[in-house]
Structures are given as C-alpha cells and as structure tokens.
Amino acid sequence: MKRIQFSESVFLNLIESDKFKTDYFEINLILPLREETASYAALLPQVLRRGSKKYPQMSDISKRFDYLYSTGFSARVTKRGENQIVSFTADFLRESLLPPGEHLMDDVFETMRSIIFEPLVNDGAFKAEYVESEKKNLIDAIKSIINNKNAYSMKKCHEAMCKGQNYAVSESGKVELVEKIDGTSLYNFYKDFLSHAKIEMFYTGTCDENVIKNHARSLISDIKSEKLYDLHSERFERTRDKVVEITEEMEVAQGKLVLCFRSGHTISDEKYSAYALFNNIFGGSPTSKLFENVREKLSLCYFCRSIPDAHKGILTVVSGIEVANRDKAQKEILAQLDNVKSGNISDEEMSSAKNDMINSYRSLCDSASDISTWYLSRLLGGSGKTIEDVIDEIGKVTKEDVVACAKATELDTIFFLKGTLTDGGEEE
C-alpha cells in the first residue's frame, strides 16, 4: 500500500491490484465517538444519500449509478475504539473493460462529490422530509438491537464495563437524541464535521496513480479544514476490587452469557500479533479451546467464542447457553483460559491457529472492501504494518508469547441475559 498525504487531515491510500474486474474507492470521515455527536453522525450519511443538489431524489441517484454501468454505492457508520467513522464507497467497472472512449471514473467521482459535498439544502437546513424519514429509520434500527440477543448482551456488558468512557457510546446514537435533530441542526453539524474530520481515502485497482490523486483532490476540494479533531482510543486499564456481575431477565428460551476481560493489549503494541494468536487458540476459531471443550466435549453451550477489540484492549467472550448451565459454562470458560495461562497448548494447536490466521489474512485480499477496512483499522490504531508484515509476525509467535498474553487477560465484567421461557431452543 502506498500512502499519500494531502494535508494534516487528509490521506489517500493506494492499493494496486488487478485481481478484480471493478475498481474500489472509499472515503472515510472520522470523528471522536461522543454521546453529543454520535446521533448526528449516524443520521448524516442516510440523509445525504436521499438526495443532493444535482440529484434531488434517491431515485435520481439510483438511476445515475445504474447508468454508470451499475456502479455500487453505499454509506455506513462504524466505530473503531473511541472513533466514529462515516464512510462512502463506490465499486465501479475497471476502465480497461469499458468501450473505447468511455471514462467512467470521471462520472463516478463527480456523482460521489455531488452526494457527499453538494447536499440538498434550503435556508440552511436539510430537507425536512428526508430528515424525518431517516430519523424514523435510525430510531427503528436502534430499537431493533434487542432483537439480536448476542449483540444486545455484548452492548450491555461493554456499557457496564466502560461506564463513563466514550467506548460505551453506540455509533448509532440514542433514540432521545435522534428525536431532537432537525434539518437545521443536522446541517450545522455537517459543516462543522467536514471542517474538523480526519479523512482517509482508499483506492484499490489498476488506474494510474496521478489520475487517482487528481480525482481524490477534486472530490474534497471544497473542504476548508480547521483544527483537526483529537482522535485517539484510551486503552482500558481500569482495575476493580471485584468482578462486576449483572443479570437481566427476558422472555426468551436461551441465556446469553458475556464475559468481558481486560486484555492489556492493543493494535499499537509491537507484539499484538501474539495476542491475536492467543485469541484464536482460546476462543476465536472452530478449533479453539472454548469451541472444542465448552461446546463440543461438555455441551455446555450452543456457541461460544472470544472477540478482541484491538483498539480498546478488551476481550469479550459471548456464549448462548441453557439457563441451567450458567455456572458450569462460566466455570469452564475460565478454566480454559487458565489452561492457556498454564501453557497447556499443544504443538498442533499452535500450528492450527497459525495456519487459520494466515489463511484469514490472505483471504482479505479477495475483497477490496475488506482490504480497506483492515488497513483503516490499523492506521487508526497507530500501526503502519502491512498484511504481509502481520503474516510474518504470526509465524514467529512462540508458545511463551501466547502464555504471556493469556496471563495479561483479567476478568472484569459479566453480563447474563437470563431467559425466562422454559421451552428450550437453539441460538436466537
């Protein structure tokens, strides 16, 4: 990957690849994750894609991209640690495959510029109809998380663990704050956001570097950058006298048991690859200790896996269980962690985990979007390593490195969603 800096706040990342029939471009606008602005940032891209000055209706935008050889366009909001990311992407046919004389890229960038930077505004406000419609959609989405019991339980555990920290804020915002937004306040946020956001652009394809640089510069040419947001994620290092335990009852058949640990490791650490390998061995793969023992051997859960947050320094174990197995499942999860801490790792487990991770990293190159997401995550975490760098590191991790990572992992918070129905059932 080649990284080009346009200004203090604007970067273009070029990934040369002839693997795809389409070129891929992504622009990410990044701000700190804060409760007072998260709802605005979550709503903004959905309102922008409803219509622009040149393409005032969603149907106009859709027709435009259909005309551009069915170019794919998307908008999304995510979070990495304590940063919120507003992303717009375009996936369009490679110019070498177009009829002679066609220059699709010019039109794709022009259309993206229109949607993102030339919005439909009247008297200093976004169109009220679009704002109210997208507010309803966003509120429905926020409320619907309770229908995904795994995501809901993890969210509740993280909120309890990181209470008072920005990590506990949802990238989707809060219902009561979304309800207060109107066209004027959203447009005021939009203007302020553009002038302070860090911008990371990614291009994957075969086009000439200078052509892409010119298109990228043109895309953001109207942005008048001021002082850049202070972007960082605080490593979770809070210590407690005792583990926090929370139980919530719900009319469902299955229980959800979530254990959150302080991992002591983030992506900025020189040896984070060792922690990633520890996670794979502990609970991050189908051959992990949690899967093989808690699920397969002892049948204490329907599923059980560990998920690290490489930006915050948290490891989350989530499992779906019969309510009656709650204590047994928790005890066995912790026993498997102790197994790794004690060095009970076979050569076969080490080899299997390394192969699994190396294959996963190599498979990233099968998707232009996945490549960009991976590099963006690394850049936000303060790491400039390439995929090949990390693959090389994984191969060099020792059993002693894995044991050290396990020993740094300490239980902090437990959330148990206790199902009150008695008819049993598989994962919900």
GROMACS .gro file of C-alpha atoms in nm:
model
  428
    1MET     CA    1   0.000   0.000   0.000
    2LYS     CA    2   0.123   0.348  -0.086
    3ARG     CA    3   0.016   0.628   0.148
    4ILE     CA    4  -0.007   0.987   0.021
    5GLN     CA    5  -0.065   1.286   0.248
    6PHE     CA    6  -0.256   1.580   0.102
    7SER     CA    7  -0.270   1.785   0.423
    8GLU     CA    8  -0.259   1.744   0.801
    9SER     CA    9  -0.601   1.580   0.796
   10VAL     CA   10  -0.633   1.420   0.450
   11PHE     CA   11  -0.471   1.098   0.325
   12LEU     CA   12  -0.503   0.881   0.016
   13ASN     CA   13  -0.407   0.514   0.036
   14LEU     CA   14  -0.338   0.332  -0.290
   15ILE     CA   15  -0.357  -0.046  -0.316
   16GLU     CA   16  -0.256  -0.172  -0.658
   17SER     CA   17  -0.444  -0.486  -0.762
   18ASP     CA   18  -0.556  -0.639  -1.091
   19LYS     CA   19  -0.748  -0.914  -0.911
   20PHE     CA   20  -1.090  -0.755  -0.958
   21LYS     CA   21  -1.296  -0.655  -1.259
   22THR     CA   22  -1.405  -0.347  -1.067
   23ASP     CA   23  -1.216  -0.061  -0.906
   24TYR     CA   24  -1.299   0.033  -0.549
   25PHE     CA   25  -1.291   0.376  -0.386
   26GLU     CA   26  -1.374   0.458  -0.027
   27ILE     CA   27  -1.375   0.786   0.165
   28ASN     CA   28  -1.385   0.774   0.545
   29LEU     CA   29  -1.456   1.084   0.752
   30ILE     CA   30  -1.352   1.027   1.112
   31LEU     CA   31  -1.453   1.200   1.434
   32PRO     CA   32  -1.429   1.119   1.805
   33LEU     CA   33  -1.708   0.896   1.936
   34ARG     CA   34  -1.905   1.123   2.170
   35GLU     CA   35  -2.260   1.094   2.300
   36GLU     CA   36  -2.346   1.450   2.196
   37THR     CA   37  -2.247   1.398   1.830
   38ALA     CA   38  -2.288   1.024   1.765
   39SER     CA   39  -2.657   1.053   1.673
   40TYR     CA   40  -2.584   1.330   1.422
   41ALA     CA   41  -2.302   1.134   1.258
   42ALA     CA   42  -2.519   0.822   1.240
   43LEU     CA   43  -2.804   1.009   1.072
   44LEU     CA   44  -2.599   1.224   0.834
   45PRO     CA   45  -2.497   0.975   0.559
   46GLN     CA   46  -2.850   0.841   0.531
   47VAL     CA   47  -2.987   1.191   0.473
   48LEU     CA   48  -2.711   1.273   0.224
   49ARG     CA   49  -2.786   0.967   0.013
   50ARG     CA   50  -3.155   1.062  -0.008
   51GLY     CA   51  -3.080   1.345  -0.249
   52SER     CA   52  -2.830   1.614  -0.349
   53LYS     CA   53  -2.848   1.948  -0.525
   54LYS     CA   54  -2.788   1.784  -0.864
   55TYR     CA   55  -2.973   1.459  -0.790
   56PRO     CA   56  -3.256   1.570  -0.559
   57GLN     CA   57  -3.426   1.234  -0.512
   58MET     CA   58  -3.298   0.890  -0.422
   59SER     CA   59  -3.442   0.762  -0.749
   60ASP     CA   60  -3.225   1.015  -0.936
   61ILE     CA   61  -2.915   0.887  -0.758
   62SER     CA   62  -3.012   0.527  -0.825
   63LYS     CA   63  -3.068   0.595  -1.194
   64ARG     CA   64  -2.737   0.776  -1.215
   65PHE     CA   65  -2.540   0.484  -1.075
   66ASP     CA   66  -2.733   0.237  -1.289
   67TYR     CA   67  -2.635   0.445  -1.593
   68LEU     CA   68  -2.272   0.429  -1.479
   69TYR     CA   69  -2.255   0.058  -1.560
   70SER     CA   70  -2.435  -0.038  -1.237
   71THR     CA   71  -2.181   0.124  -1.009
   72GLY     CA   72  -2.233   0.016  -0.649
   73PHE     CA   73  -2.261   0.295  -0.392
   74SER     CA   74  -2.300   0.263  -0.016
   75ALA     CA   75  -2.288   0.468   0.303
   76ARG     CA   76  -2.229   0.336   0.653
   77VAL     CA   77  -2.131   0.436   1.005
   78THR     CA   78  -1.898   0.226   1.221
   79LYS     CA   79  -1.674   0.268   1.522
   80ARG     CA   80  -1.317   0.170   1.595
   81GLY     CA   81  -1.232   0.204   1.961
   82GLU     CA   82  -1.344   0.554   2.054
   83ASN     CA   83  -1.358   0.686   1.698
   84GLN     CA   84  -1.671   0.709   1.480
   85ILE     CA   85  -1.634   0.663   1.105
   86VAL     CA   86  -1.869   0.787   0.834
   87SER     CA   87  -1.789   0.601   0.512
   88PHE     CA   88  -1.896   0.627   0.149
   89THR     CA   89  -1.789   0.366  -0.106
   90ALA     CA   90  -1.809   0.315  -0.481
   91ASP     CA   91  -1.744  -0.008  -0.671
   92PHE     CA   92  -1.723   0.054  -1.046
   93LEU     CA   93  -1.617  -0.124  -1.364
   94ARG     CA   94  -1.247  -0.105  -1.444
   95GLU     CA   95  -1.180   0.135  -1.729
   96SER     CA   96  -0.984  -0.123  -1.929
   97LEU     CA   97  -1.308  -0.323  -1.963
   98LEU     CA   98  -1.513  -0.029  -2.093
   99PRO     CA   99  -1.588   0.051  -2.457
  100PRO     CA  100  -1.324   0.271  -2.624
  101GLY     CA  101  -1.355   0.637  -2.530
  102GLU     CA  102  -1.552   0.576  -2.209
  103HIS     CA  103  -1.421   0.741  -1.891
  104LEU     CA  104  -1.637   0.606  -1.614
  105MET     CA  105  -1.417   0.720  -1.328
  106ASP     CA  106  -1.477   1.088  -1.403
  107ASP     CA  107  -1.852   1.041  -1.368
  108VAL     CA  108  -1.829   0.823  -1.058
  109PHE     CA  109  -1.624   1.080  -0.868
  110GLU     CA  110  -1.849   1.361  -0.989
  111THR     CA  111  -2.154   1.177  -0.858
  112MET     CA  112  -1.991   1.098  -0.523
  113ARG     CA  113  -1.888   1.460  -0.488
  114SER     CA  114  -2.245   1.570  -0.554
  115ILE     CA  115  -2.390   1.336  -0.291
  116ILE     CA  116  -2.135   1.399  -0.015
  117PHE     CA  117  -2.030   1.760  -0.064
  118GLU     CA  118  -2.314   1.927  -0.258
  119PRO     CA  119  -2.617   1.838  -0.044
  120LEU     CA  120  -2.978   1.936  -0.096
  121VAL     CA  121  -3.011   2.236   0.138
  122ASN     CA  122  -3.264   2.518   0.164
  123ASP     CA  123  -3.234   2.815   0.402
  124GLY     CA  124  -2.953   2.649   0.596
  125ALA     CA  125  -3.133   2.320   0.651
  126PHE     CA  126  -3.151   1.972   0.504
  127LYS     CA  127  -3.487   1.881   0.354
  128ALA     CA  128  -3.724   1.818   0.645
  129GLU     CA  129  -3.898   1.526   0.473
  130TYR     CA  130  -3.570   1.340   0.431
  131VAL     CA  131  -3.450   1.416   0.783
  132GLU     CA  132  -3.771   1.298   0.949
  133SER     CA  133  -3.789   0.985   0.735
  134GLU     CA  134  -3.430   0.886   0.812
  135LYS     CA  135  -3.474   0.970   1.181
  136LYS     CA  136  -3.753   0.715   1.195
  137ASN     CA  137  -3.538   0.456   1.020
  138LEU     CA  138  -3.247   0.520   1.257
  139ILE     CA  139  -3.467   0.504   1.567
  140ASP     CA  140  -3.615   0.176   1.444
  141ALA     CA  141  -3.263   0.040   1.392
  142ILE     CA  142  -3.150   0.146   1.740
  143LYS     CA  143  -3.454  -0.014   1.899
  144SER     CA  144  -3.416  -0.333   1.697
  145ILE     CA  145  -3.082  -0.428   1.856
  146ILE     CA  146  -3.280  -0.600   2.130
  147ASN     CA  147  -3.394  -0.850   1.865
  148ASN     CA  148  -3.032  -0.961   1.825
  149LYS     CA  149  -2.971  -1.106   2.169
  150ASN     CA  150  -2.599  -1.161   2.113
  151ALA     CA  151  -2.535  -0.801   2.006
  152TYR     CA  152  -2.766  -0.668   2.278
  153SER     CA  153  -2.590  -0.866   2.553
  154MET     CA  154  -2.244  -0.762   2.435
  155LYS     CA  155  -2.355  -0.400   2.419
  156LYS     CA  156  -2.489  -0.413   2.776
  157CYS     CA  157  -2.168  -0.572   2.903
  158HIS     CA  158  -1.948  -0.314   2.731
  159GLU     CA  159  -2.164  -0.030   2.864
  160ALA     CA  160  -2.124  -0.160   3.218
  161MET     CA  161  -1.752  -0.227   3.183
  162CYS     CA  162  -1.674   0.110   3.022
  163LYS     CA  163  -1.929   0.324   3.206
  164GLY     CA  164  -1.830   0.690   3.182
  165GLN     CA  165  -1.597   0.625   2.887
  166ASN     CA  166  -1.670   0.714   2.526
  167TYR     CA  167  -1.630   0.350   2.423
  168ALA     CA  168  -1.968   0.286   2.585
  169VAL     CA  169  -2.136   0.518   2.332
  170SER     CA  170  -2.315   0.346   2.043
  171GLU     CA  171  -2.216   0.452   1.692
  172SER     CA  172  -2.589   0.451   1.612
  173GLY     CA  173  -2.663   0.716   1.873
  174LYS     CA  174  -2.951   0.731   2.123
  175VAL     CA  175  -3.322   0.746   2.048
  176GLU     CA  176  -3.387   1.052   2.264
  177LEU     CA  177  -3.104   1.245   2.096
  178VAL     CA  178  -3.204   1.143   1.743
  179GLU     CA  179  -3.556   1.268   1.813
  180LYS     CA  180  -3.423   1.619   1.882
  181ILE     CA  181  -3.241   1.655   1.550
  182ASP     CA  182  -3.391   1.875   1.278
  183GLY     CA  183  -3.274   1.984   0.935
  184THR     CA  184  -3.100   2.296   1.065
  185SER     CA  185  -2.909   2.133   1.349
  186LEU     CA  186  -2.802   1.845   1.124
  187TYR     CA  187  -2.672   2.085   0.858
  188ASN     CA  188  -2.481   2.282   1.121
  189PHE     CA  189  -2.324   1.957   1.242
  190TYR     CA  190  -2.240   1.863   0.882
  191LYS     CA  191  -2.048   2.187   0.822
  192ASP     CA  192  -1.856   2.161   1.148
  193PHE     CA  193  -1.786   1.792   1.089
  194LEU     CA  194  -1.634   1.848   0.745
  195SER     CA  195  -1.402   2.120   0.873
  196HIS     CA  196  -1.259   1.910   1.156
  197ALA     CA  197  -1.274   1.547   1.040
  198LYS     CA  198  -0.975   1.337   0.952
  199ILE     CA  199  -1.018   1.194   0.602
  200GLU     CA  200  -0.879   0.858   0.493
  201MET     CA  201  -0.940   0.763   0.129
  202PHE     CA  202  -0.865   0.422  -0.022
  203TYR     CA  203  -0.839   0.315  -0.384
  204THR     CA  204  -0.794  -0.045  -0.497
  205GLY     CA  205  -0.738  -0.108  -0.867
  206THR     CA  206  -0.501  -0.055  -1.157
  207CYS     CA  207  -0.554   0.309  -1.252
  208ASP     CA  208  -0.259   0.545  -1.286
  209GLU     CA  209  -0.156   0.699  -0.955
  210ASN     CA  210  -0.171   1.058  -1.080
  211VAL     CA  211  -0.523   1.010  -1.216
  212ILE     CA  212  -0.646   0.884  -0.878
  213LYS     CA  213  -0.467   1.164  -0.693
  214ASN     CA  214  -0.635   1.424  -0.914
  215HIS     CA  215  -0.979   1.270  -0.865
  216ALA     CA  216  -0.930   1.248  -0.489
  217ARG     CA  217  -0.813   1.609  -0.467
  218SER     CA  218  -1.111   1.723  -0.671
  219LEU     CA  219  -1.352   1.525  -0.454
  220ILE     CA  220  -1.252   1.710  -0.136
  221SER     CA  221  -1.153   2.044  -0.289
  222ASP     CA  222  -1.431   2.241  -0.119
  223ILE     CA  223  -1.340   2.131   0.234
  224LYS     CA  224  -1.193   2.412   0.441
  225SER     CA  225  -1.013   2.223   0.713
  226GLU     CA  226  -0.971   2.384   1.053
  227LYS     CA  227  -0.824   2.231   1.369
  228LEU     CA  228  -0.832   1.853   1.339
  229TYR     CA  229  -1.037   1.652   1.587
  230ASP     CA  230  -0.834   1.490   1.864
  231LEU     CA  231  -0.862   1.126   1.761
  232HIS     CA  232  -0.747   0.852   1.994
  233SER     CA  233  -0.872   0.549   2.185
  234GLU     CA  234  -0.786   0.505   2.551
  235ARG     CA  235  -0.658   0.160   2.640
  236PHE     CA  236  -0.885   0.002   2.901
  237GLU     CA  237  -0.675  -0.022   3.217
  238ARG     CA  238  -0.929   0.023   3.495
  239THR     CA  239  -0.878  -0.218   3.786
  240ARG     CA  240  -1.154  -0.335   4.019
  241ASP     CA  241  -1.158  -0.490   4.365
  242LYS     CA  242  -1.407  -0.745   4.238
  243VAL     CA  243  -1.571  -0.852   3.913
  244VAL     CA  244  -1.893  -0.667   3.825
  245GLU     CA  245  -2.185  -0.905   3.762
  246ILE     CA  246  -2.516  -0.804   3.601
  247THR     CA  247  -2.819  -1.023   3.534
  248GLU     CA  248  -3.116  -0.919   3.321
  249GLU     CA  249  -3.424  -1.130   3.264
  250MET     CA  250  -3.605  -1.153   2.931
  251GLU     CA  251  -3.882  -1.370   2.790
  252VAL     CA  252  -3.658  -1.584   2.571
  253ALA     CA  253  -3.567  -1.951   2.591
  254GLN     CA  254  -3.190  -1.926   2.581
  255GLY     CA  255  -2.946  -1.745   2.807
  256LYS     CA  256  -2.664  -1.525   2.682
  257LEU     CA  257  -2.351  -1.519   2.895
  258VAL     CA  258  -2.097  -1.246   2.821
  259LEU     CA  259  -1.762  -1.221   2.997
  260CYS     CA  260  -1.551  -0.910   2.935
  261PHE     CA  261  -1.180  -0.917   3.012
  262ARG     CA  262  -0.907  -0.655   3.027
  263SER     CA  263  -0.666  -0.777   2.762
  264GLY     CA  264  -0.376  -0.542   2.826
  265HIS     CA  265  -0.303  -0.533   2.451
  266THR     CA  266  -0.400  -0.303   2.164
  267ILE     CA  267  -0.315  -0.291   1.797
  268SER     CA  268  -0.044  -0.031   1.862
  269ASP     CA  269   0.159  -0.286   2.060
  270GLU     CA  270   0.461  -0.420   1.876
  271LYS     CA  271   0.360  -0.778   1.957
  272TYR     CA  272  -0.015  -0.755   1.909
  273SER     CA  273   0.006  -1.046   1.666
  274ALA     CA  274   0.081  -1.268   1.966
  275TYR     CA  275  -0.243  -1.158   2.130
  276ALA     CA  276  -0.435  -1.226   1.810
  277LEU     CA  277  -0.291  -1.578   1.806
  278PHE     CA  278  -0.379  -1.626   2.174
  279ASN     CA  279  -0.738  -1.529   2.093
  280ASN     CA  280  -0.752  -1.782   1.810
  281ILE     CA  281  -0.632  -2.060   2.040
  282PHE     CA  282  -0.858  -1.957   2.328
  283GLY     CA  283  -1.188  -1.891   2.154
  284GLY     CA  284  -1.151  -1.732   1.814
  285SER     CA  285  -1.174  -2.034   1.583
  286PRO     CA  286  -1.356  -2.367   1.530
  287THR     CA  287  -1.052  -2.547   1.676
  288SER     CA  288  -1.024  -2.322   1.982
  289LYS     CA  289  -1.034  -2.443   2.341
  290LEU     CA  290  -1.374  -2.283   2.401
  291PHE     CA  291  -1.528  -2.449   2.097
  292GLU     CA  292  -1.367  -2.789   2.146
  293ASN     CA  293  -1.434  -2.812   2.519
  294VAL     CA  294  -1.721  -2.586   2.630
  295ARG     CA  295  -1.933  -2.661   2.325
  296GLU     CA  296  -1.824  -2.993   2.174
  297LYS     CA  297  -1.689  -3.200   2.463
  298LEU     CA  298  -1.910  -3.079   2.752
  299SER     CA  299  -2.213  -2.949   2.555
  300LEU     CA  300  -2.248  -2.651   2.790
  301CYS     CA  301  -2.341  -2.403   2.518
  302TYR     CA  302  -2.490  -2.370   2.172
  303PHE     CA  303  -2.197  -2.148   2.073
  304CYS     CA  304  -1.902  -1.985   2.248
  305ARG     CA  305  -1.642  -1.754   2.100
  306SER     CA  306  -1.397  -1.481   2.200
  307ILE     CA  307  -1.377  -1.144   2.025
  308PRO     CA  308  -1.092  -0.896   2.089
  309ASP     CA  309  -1.123  -0.521   2.045
  310ALA     CA  310  -0.779  -0.431   1.919
  311HIS     CA  311  -0.830  -0.059   1.981
  312LYS     CA  312  -0.966  -0.061   2.335
  313GLY     CA  313  -0.779  -0.353   2.490
  314ILE     CA  314  -1.085  -0.564   2.567
  315LEU     CA  315  -1.156  -0.932   2.508
  316THR     CA  316  -1.521  -1.040   2.502
  317VAL     CA  317  -1.642  -1.399   2.536
  318VAL     CA  318  -2.004  -1.445   2.428
  319SER     CA  319  -2.198  -1.769   2.457
  320GLY     CA  320  -2.551  -1.898   2.413
  321ILE     CA  321  -2.647  -2.142   2.688
  322GLU     CA  322  -2.926  -2.318   2.867
  323VAL     CA  323  -3.004  -2.108   3.173
  324ALA     CA  324  -2.942  -2.407   3.400
  325ASN     CA  325  -2.584  -2.433   3.268
  326ARG     CA  326  -2.487  -2.075   3.353
  327ASP     CA  327  -2.246  -2.152   3.641
  328LYS     CA  328  -2.096  -2.458   3.473
  329ALA     CA  329  -2.037  -2.271   3.147
  330GLN     CA  330  -1.874  -1.975   3.320
  331LYS     CA  331  -1.651  -2.203   3.525
  332GLU     CA  332  -1.539  -2.395   3.218
  333ILE     CA  333  -1.470  -2.079   3.014
  334LEU     CA  334  -1.242  -1.953   3.290
  335ALA     CA  335  -1.085  -2.298   3.323
  336GLN     CA  336  -0.990  -2.293   2.955
  337LEU     CA  337  -0.831  -1.950   3.000
  338ASP     CA  338  -0.633  -2.091   3.293
  339ASN     CA  339  -0.527  -2.379   3.068
  340VAL     CA  340  -0.366  -2.135   2.827
  341LYS     CA  341  -0.212  -1.939   3.115
  342SER     CA  342  -0.055  -2.263   3.237
  343GLY     CA  343   0.093  -2.335   2.896
  344ASN     CA  344  -0.132  -2.629   2.815
  345ILE     CA  345  -0.105  -2.567   2.442
  346SER     CA  346  -0.005  -2.845   2.205
  347ASP     CA  347   0.218  -2.801   1.902
  348GLU     CA  348  -0.082  -2.900   1.692
  349GLU     CA  349  -0.291  -2.619   1.844
  350MET     CA  350  -0.016  -2.367   1.773
  351SER     CA  351   0.022  -2.486   1.414
  352SER     CA  352  -0.353  -2.498   1.350
  353ALA     CA  353  -0.406  -2.147   1.490
  354LYS     CA  354  -0.120  -2.003   1.287
  355ASN     CA  355  -0.246  -2.161   0.964
  356ASP     CA  356  -0.600  -2.043   1.033
  357MET     CA  357  -0.489  -1.685   1.092
  358ILE     CA  358  -0.252  -1.674   0.796
  359ASN     CA  359  -0.527  -1.805   0.567
  360SER     CA  360  -0.768  -1.546   0.708
  361TYR     CA  361  -0.524  -1.262   0.644
  362ARG     CA  362  -0.458  -1.382   0.290
  363SER     CA  363  -0.830  -1.410   0.221
  364LEU     CA  364  -0.862  -1.038   0.295
  365CYS     CA  365  -0.715  -0.984  -0.050
  366ASP     CA  366  -1.024  -1.147  -0.202
  367SER     CA  367  -1.227  -0.835  -0.123
  368ALA     CA  368  -1.129  -0.475  -0.197
  369SER     CA  369  -1.362  -0.358   0.078
  370ASP     CA  370  -1.205  -0.594   0.334
  371ILE     CA  371  -0.856  -0.476   0.242
  372SER     CA  372  -0.954  -0.112   0.301
  373THR     CA  373  -1.131  -0.192   0.628
  374TRP     CA  374  -0.826  -0.380   0.757
  375TYR     CA  375  -0.580  -0.104   0.672
  376LEU     CA  376  -0.806   0.168   0.810
  377SER     CA  377  -0.830  -0.018   1.139
  378ARG     CA  378  -0.453  -0.048   1.152
  379LEU     CA  379  -0.397   0.318   1.071
  380LEU     CA  380  -0.642   0.434   1.338
  381GLY     CA  381  -0.464   0.210   1.587
  382GLY     CA  382  -0.128   0.366   1.509
  383SER     CA  383   0.013   0.071   1.316
  384GLY     CA  384   0.162   0.102   0.970
  385LYS     CA  385   0.212  -0.271   0.921
  386THR     CA  386   0.105  -0.444   0.601
  387ILE     CA  387  -0.084  -0.771   0.574
  388GLU     CA  388   0.241  -0.947   0.482
  389ASP     CA  389   0.413  -0.794   0.787
  390VAL     CA  390   0.148  -0.940   1.016
  391ILE     CA  391   0.157  -1.280   0.843
  392ASP     CA  392   0.533  -1.286   0.902
  393GLU     CA  393   0.483  -1.194   1.269
  394ILE     CA  394   0.223  -1.467   1.322
  395GLY     CA  395   0.471  -1.728   1.202
  396LYS     CA  396   0.724  -1.615   1.463
  397VAL     CA  397   0.494  -1.614   1.769
  398THR     CA  398   0.605  -1.865   2.033
  399LYS     CA  399   0.407  -2.060   2.291
  400GLU     CA  400   0.568  -1.840   2.558
  401ASP     CA  401   0.431  -1.530   2.382
  402VAL     CA  402   0.080  -1.679   2.387
  403VAL     CA  403   0.105  -1.769   2.756
  404ALA     CA  404   0.217  -1.414   2.840
  405CYS     CA  405  -0.087  -1.275   2.657
  406ALA     CA  406  -0.318  -1.512   2.844
  407LYS     CA  407  -0.170  -1.408   3.177
  408ALA     CA  408  -0.240  -1.042   3.094
  409THR     CA  409  -0.610  -1.122   3.038
  410GLU     CA  410  -0.817  -1.049   3.350
  411LEU     CA  411  -1.192  -1.085   3.403
  412ASP     CA  412  -1.364  -0.750   3.460
  413THR     CA  413  -1.740  -0.765   3.394
  414ILE     CA  414  -2.005  -1.036   3.347
  415PHE     CA  415  -2.346  -0.986   3.188
  416PHE     CA  416  -2.604  -1.263   3.188
  417LEU     CA  417  -2.924  -1.237   2.986
  418LYS     CA  418  -3.143  -1.487   3.167
  419GLY     CA  419  -3.416  -1.641   2.956
  420THR     CA  420  -3.740  -1.699   3.147
  421LEU     CA  421  -3.912  -1.927   2.896
  422THR     CA  422  -3.885  -2.300   2.951
  423ASP     CA  423  -3.931  -2.448   2.603
  424GLY     CA  424  -3.558  -2.457   2.521
  425GLY     CA  425  -3.430  -2.377   2.174
  426GLU     CA  426  -3.128  -2.321   1.959
  427GLU     CA  427  -2.945  -1.992   1.918
  428GLU     CA  428  -3.174  -1.688   1.893
   0.00000   0.00000   0.00000
